[in-house]
Amino acid sequence: MMAMKGDWPILAKVGLMERFFGRKTRSNAANAGGICHLCLGGQDGFPYHDFSAEARWRTTYLRHDPFKGVGPLACLPHHSPMFYRFDVFHCCHKGIMAELAGSALVVLMDLGLAGAGDVPTQLTALYNEMVTFCSRNRIPLHMTDLTRQLVNLMKDADYPCGAWFKGADTSAACRFLEFRYAQLEPQAYTQAIYEAICSANQFLRGLYGHGLWIRASDAQMIQASGLKFVSQYVTAAHHALVLEKTRFKLAPKLHALLHIIQYLRDELATGAQWVQSPIQWSTQQDEDFVGKISKLSLAVSSRTVHAQTMAKYATNFWEHWKDWKS
């Protein structure tokens, strides 16, 4: 086994992490335990959202043991903090880029750019625009509505976040938002949001447009897009703070994304012509596979669920295999 990939909670649980996102405290808290198993980001004096080259957490990278005990995988060869890999899918689609999409949608309402009516009416109007855009550009969209719950806006003081079921809808929403914000008159706040969205889309397109190996020149552009996204996202958060709006939350997964970007930078620093893509630690295919198995399990008797689920899967697999061979 080379590494373990998954969402942050399972990494923290299996690895018996002393430092993980659940240890997040108020800024400058003297008892801050740190949120990252790879560095001291989140501890007092080590702000985890600092993306600069001089960020203090960078000097602590892989220098401090994050484990509070001996986990079940500690016996494996090469076990170390790097064994537990941040997952691009959960960090981006289900993480910081869902925060971006949710806040960017709500900002359109904040600025009176989503039509008339109450919040549910404006969200429906934005959803209809998104459906039209996705249909015109042949972009799959799985959500069937846009509600307060789906953007985590039960009250105005909430930090919006895309809470839709399918992570792929984050990509669809960001592509729609790039189109939508491109039509606005440039102002500091909306321009920062627009550039964050553009950079997020470039970052994801770059990663998912390649296989396991990425040419160094392409990897350079991908990491630059990722870093620009973080920079513009933090800038947008600052503008929102000045306006006394709870938008663009600086969530811990922003820091996890910084480590994914740093991985690409470290690989490029070796001078290699090709680098391995961090997509190899993404869980999208795995979760899709489990989801299909789960759906099959709901169609059989609870007393024979295991045998019948596997039998149904084998039958389904053979049907696809037969079609592929022909």
PDB file of N, CA and C in Angstrom, residues 86-130:
ATOM      1  N   PHE A  86      -4.288  14.236   0.935  1.00  0.00           N
ATOM      2  CA  PHE A  86      -5.469  15.068   0.730  1.00  0.00           C
ATOM      3  C   PHE A  86      -6.079  14.741  -0.633  1.00  0.00           C
ATOM      4  N   ASP A  87      -7.381  14.624  -0.665  1.00  0.00           N
ATOM      5  CA  ASP A  87      -8.126  14.230  -1.852  1.00  0.00           C
ATOM      6  C   ASP A  87      -8.622  15.467  -2.610  1.00  0.00           C
ATOM      7  N   VAL A  88      -8.235  15.586  -3.878  1.00  0.00           N
ATOM      8  CA  VAL A  88      -8.620  16.742  -4.696  1.00  0.00           C
ATOM      9  C   VAL A  88     -10.136  16.900  -4.740  1.00  0.00           C
ATOM     10  N   PHE A  89     -10.846  15.789  -4.886  1.00  0.00           N
ATOM     11  CA  PHE A  89     -12.305  15.832  -4.999  1.00  0.00           C
ATOM     12  C   PHE A  89     -12.942  16.452  -3.759  1.00  0.00           C
ATOM     13  N   HIS A  90     -12.567  15.978  -2.572  1.00  0.00           N
ATOM     14  CA  HIS A  90     -13.171  16.503  -1.347  1.00  0.00           C
ATOM     15  C   HIS A  90     -12.643  17.900  -0.997  1.00  0.00           C
ATOM     16  N   CYS A  91     -11.387  18.177  -1.332  1.00  0.00           N
ATOM     17  CA  CYS A  91     -10.830  19.503  -1.043  1.00  0.00           C
ATOM     18  C   CYS A  91     -11.424  20.575  -1.948  1.00  0.00           C
ATOM     19  N   CYS A  92     -11.713  20.208  -3.200  1.00  0.00           N
ATOM     20  CA  CYS A  92     -12.196  21.193  -4.174  1.00  0.00           C
ATOM     21  C   CYS A  92     -13.702  21.091  -4.404  1.00  0.00           C
ATOM     22  N   HIS A  93     -14.143  20.023  -5.077  1.00  0.00           N
ATOM     23  CA  HIS A  93     -15.556  19.898  -5.438  1.00  0.00           C
ATOM     24  C   HIS A  93     -16.483  19.896  -4.227  1.00  0.00           C
ATOM     25  N   LYS A  94     -16.081  19.199  -3.173  1.00  0.00           N
ATOM     26  CA  LYS A  94     -16.907  19.132  -1.962  1.00  0.00           C
ATOM     27  C   LYS A  94     -16.341  20.021  -0.860  1.00  0.00           C
ATOM     28  N   GLY A  95     -15.395  20.874  -1.217  1.00  0.00           N
ATOM     29  CA  GLY A  95     -14.732  21.704  -0.226  1.00  0.00           C
ATOM     30  C   GLY A  95     -14.702  23.167  -0.607  1.00  0.00           C
ATOM     31  N   ILE A  96     -13.484  23.686  -0.818  1.00  0.00           N
ATOM     32  CA  ILE A  96     -13.315  25.127  -0.940  1.00  0.00           C
ATOM     33  C   ILE A  96     -13.957  25.701  -2.199  1.00  0.00           C
ATOM     34  N   MET A  97     -14.055  24.914  -3.283  1.00  0.00           N
ATOM     35  CA  MET A  97     -14.688  25.441  -4.491  1.00  0.00           C
ATOM     36  C   MET A  97     -16.209  25.383  -4.403  1.00  0.00           C
ATOM     37  N   ALA A  98     -16.728  24.540  -3.519  1.00  0.00           N
ATOM     38  CA  ALA A  98     -18.161  24.594  -3.205  1.00  0.00           C
ATOM     39  C   ALA A  98     -18.450  25.845  -2.375  1.00  0.00           C
ATOM     40  N   GLU A  99     -17.490  26.214  -1.505  1.00  0.00           N
ATOM     41  CA  GLU A  99     -17.607  27.482  -0.761  1.00  0.00           C
ATOM     42  C   GLU A  99     -17.620  28.656  -1.745  1.00  0.00           C
ATOM     43  N   LEU A 100     -16.735  28.603  -2.730  1.00  0.00           N
ATOM     44  CA  LEU A 100     -16.661  29.655  -3.750  1.00  0.00           C
ATOM     45  C   LEU A 100     -17.977  29.775  -4.506  1.00  0.00           C
ATOM     46  N   ALA A 101     -18.489  28.641  -4.993  1.00  0.00           N
ATOM     47  CA  ALA A 101     -19.712  28.663  -5.795  1.00  0.00           C
ATOM     48  C   ALA A 101     -20.902  29.157  -4.976  1.00  0.00           C
ATOM     49  N   GLY A 102     -21.031  28.658  -3.744  1.00  0.00           N
ATOM     50  CA  GLY A 102     -22.144  29.084  -2.901  1.00  0.00           C
ATOM     51  C   GLY A 102     -22.111  30.577  -2.624  1.00  0.00           C
ATOM     52  N   SER A 103     -20.942  31.085  -2.244  1.00  0.00           N
ATOM     53  CA  SER A 103     -20.826  32.518  -1.950  1.00  0.00           C
ATOM     54  C   SER A 103     -21.033  33.367  -3.195  1.00  0.00           C
ATOM     55  N   ALA A 104     -20.477  32.930  -4.333  1.00  0.00           N
ATOM     56  CA  ALA A 104     -20.605  33.712  -5.567  1.00  0.00           C
ATOM     57  C   ALA A 104     -22.063  33.810  -6.010  1.00  0.00           C
ATOM     58  N   LEU A 105     -22.834  32.741  -5.830  1.00  0.00           N
ATOM     59  CA  LEU A 105     -24.262  32.791  -6.155  1.00  0.00           C
ATOM     60  C   LEU A 105     -24.987  33.780  -5.243  1.00  0.00           C
ATOM     61  N   VAL A 106     -24.681  33.728  -3.957  1.00  0.00           N
ATOM     62  CA  VAL A 106     -25.357  34.597  -2.990  1.00  0.00           C
ATOM     63  C   VAL A 106     -24.960  36.061  -3.195  1.00  0.00           C
ATOM     64  N   VAL A 107     -23.708  36.308  -3.584  1.00  0.00           N
ATOM     65  CA  VAL A 107     -23.276  37.692  -3.835  1.00  0.00           C
ATOM     66  C   VAL A 107     -24.094  38.312  -4.971  1.00  0.00           C
ATOM     67  N   LEU A 108     -24.457  37.513  -5.968  1.00  0.00           N
ATOM     68  CA  LEU A 108     -25.313  38.039  -7.039  1.00  0.00           C
ATOM     69  C   LEU A 108     -26.629  38.552  -6.463  1.00  0.00           C
ATOM     70  N   MET A 109     -27.142  37.872  -5.451  1.00  0.00           N
ATOM     71  CA  MET A 109     -28.360  38.347  -4.783  1.00  0.00           C
ATOM     72  C   MET A 109     -28.060  39.562  -3.916  1.00  0.00           C
ATOM     73  N   ASP A 110     -26.914  39.541  -3.227  1.00  0.00           N
ATOM     74  CA  ASP A 110     -26.522  40.696  -2.404  1.00  0.00           C
ATOM     75  C   ASP A 110     -26.501  41.979  -3.229  1.00  0.00           C
ATOM     76  N   LEU A 111     -26.046  41.850  -4.478  1.00  0.00           N
ATOM     77  CA  LEU A 111     -25.876  43.020  -5.342  1.00  0.00           C
ATOM     78  C   LEU A 111     -27.120  43.327  -6.169  1.00  0.00           C
ATOM     79  N   GLY A 112     -28.205  42.585  -5.932  1.00  0.00           N
ATOM     80  CA  GLY A 112     -29.444  42.827  -6.669  1.00  0.00           C
ATOM     81  C   GLY A 112     -29.373  42.399  -8.117  1.00  0.00           C
ATOM     82  N   LEU A 113     -28.576  41.367  -8.410  1.00  0.00           N
ATOM     83  CA  LEU A 113     -28.356  40.933  -9.790  1.00  0.00           C
ATOM     84  C   LEU A 113     -29.007  39.593 -10.098  1.00  0.00           C
ATOM     85  N   ALA A 114     -29.960  39.192  -9.249  1.00  0.00           N
ATOM     86  CA  ALA A 114     -30.629  37.902  -9.457  1.00  0.00           C
ATOM     87  C   ALA A 114     -32.134  38.085  -9.624  1.00  0.00           C
ATOM     88  N   GLY A 115     -32.537  39.279 -10.026  1.00  0.00           N
ATOM     89  CA  GLY A 115     -33.953  39.526 -10.245  1.00  0.00           C
ATOM     90  C   GLY A 115     -34.677  39.973  -8.985  1.00  0.00           C
ATOM     91  N   ALA A 116     -35.970  40.149  -9.121  1.00  0.00           N
ATOM     92  CA  ALA A 116     -36.803  40.620  -8.009  1.00  0.00           C
ATOM     93  C   ALA A 116     -37.310  39.440  -7.189  1.00  0.00           C
ATOM     94  N   GLY A 117     -37.932  39.777  -6.047  1.00  0.00           N
ATOM     95  CA  GLY A 117     -38.537  38.741  -5.221  1.00  0.00           C
ATOM     96  C   GLY A 117     -37.706  38.389  -4.009  1.00  0.00           C
ATOM     97  N   ASP A 118     -38.228  37.443  -3.226  1.00  0.00           N
ATOM     98  CA  ASP A 118     -37.518  37.010  -2.026  1.00  0.00           C
ATOM     99  C   ASP A 118     -36.380  36.059  -2.396  1.00  0.00           C
ATOM    100  N   VAL A 119     -35.656  35.595  -1.382  1.00  0.00           N
ATOM    101  CA  VAL A 119     -34.476  34.756  -1.633  1.00  0.00           C
ATOM    102  C   VAL A 119     -34.819  33.489  -2.410  1.00  0.00           C
ATOM    103  N   PRO A 120     -35.843  32.715  -2.027  1.00  0.00           N
ATOM    104  CA  PRO A 120     -36.171  31.517  -2.809  1.00  0.00           C
ATOM    105  C   PRO A 120     -36.475  31.829  -4.273  1.00  0.00           C
ATOM    106  N   THR A 121     -37.163  32.945  -4.522  1.00  0.00           N
ATOM    107  CA  THR A 121     -37.486  33.327  -5.900  1.00  0.00           C
ATOM    108  C   THR A 121     -36.220  33.652  -6.685  1.00  0.00           C
ATOM    109  N   GLN A 122     -35.300  34.384  -6.064  1.00  0.00           N
ATOM    110  CA  GLN A 122     -34.048  34.731  -6.737  1.00  0.00           C
ATOM    111  C   GLN A 122     -33.191  33.487  -6.986  1.00  0.00           C
ATOM    112  N   LEU A 123     -33.171  32.570  -6.027  1.00  0.00           N
ATOM    113  CA  LEU A 123     -32.413  31.330  -6.215  1.00  0.00           C
ATOM    114  C   LEU A 123     -32.987  30.512  -7.367  1.00  0.00           C
ATOM    115  N   THR A 124     -34.299  30.487  -7.479  1.00  0.00           N
ATOM    116  CA  THR A 124     -34.937  29.778  -8.592  1.00  0.00           C
ATOM    117  C   THR A 124     -34.568  30.421  -9.920  1.00  0.00           C
ATOM    118  N   ALA A 125     -34.523  31.753  -9.941  1.00  0.00           N
ATOM    119  CA  ALA A 125     -34.138  32.460 -11.168  1.00  0.00           C
ATOM    120  C   ALA A 125     -32.704  32.116 -11.562  1.00  0.00           C
ATOM    121  N   LEU A 126     -31.800  32.083 -10.575  1.00  0.00           N
ATOM    122  CA  LEU A 126     -30.409  31.714 -10.856  1.00  0.00           C
ATOM    123  C   LEU A 126     -30.318  30.265 -11.328  1.00  0.00           C
ATOM    124  N   TYR A 127     -31.103  29.403 -10.714  1.00  0.00           N
ATOM    125  CA  TYR A 127     -31.099  27.995 -11.126  1.00  0.00           C
ATOM    126  C   TYR A 127     -31.554  27.857 -12.579  1.00  0.00           C
ATOM    127  N   ASN A 128     -32.607  28.562 -12.949  1.00  0.00           N
ATOM    128  CA  ASN A 128     -33.099  28.491 -14.330  1.00  0.00           C
ATOM    129  C   ASN A 128     -32.044  28.988 -15.314  1.00  0.00           C
ATOM    130  N   GLU A 129     -31.330  30.048 -14.933  1.00  0.00           N
ATOM    131  CA  GLU A 129     -30.227  30.530 -15.775  1.00  0.00           C
ATOM    132  C   GLU A 129     -29.149  29.459 -15.915  1.00  0.00           C
ATOM    133  N   MET A 130     -28.839  28.793 -14.795  1.00  0.00           N
ATOM    134  CA  MET A 130     -27.800  27.774 -14.804  1.00  0.00           C
ATOM    135  C   MET A 130     -28.201  26.589 -15.685  1.00  0.00           C
TER     136      MET A 130
END
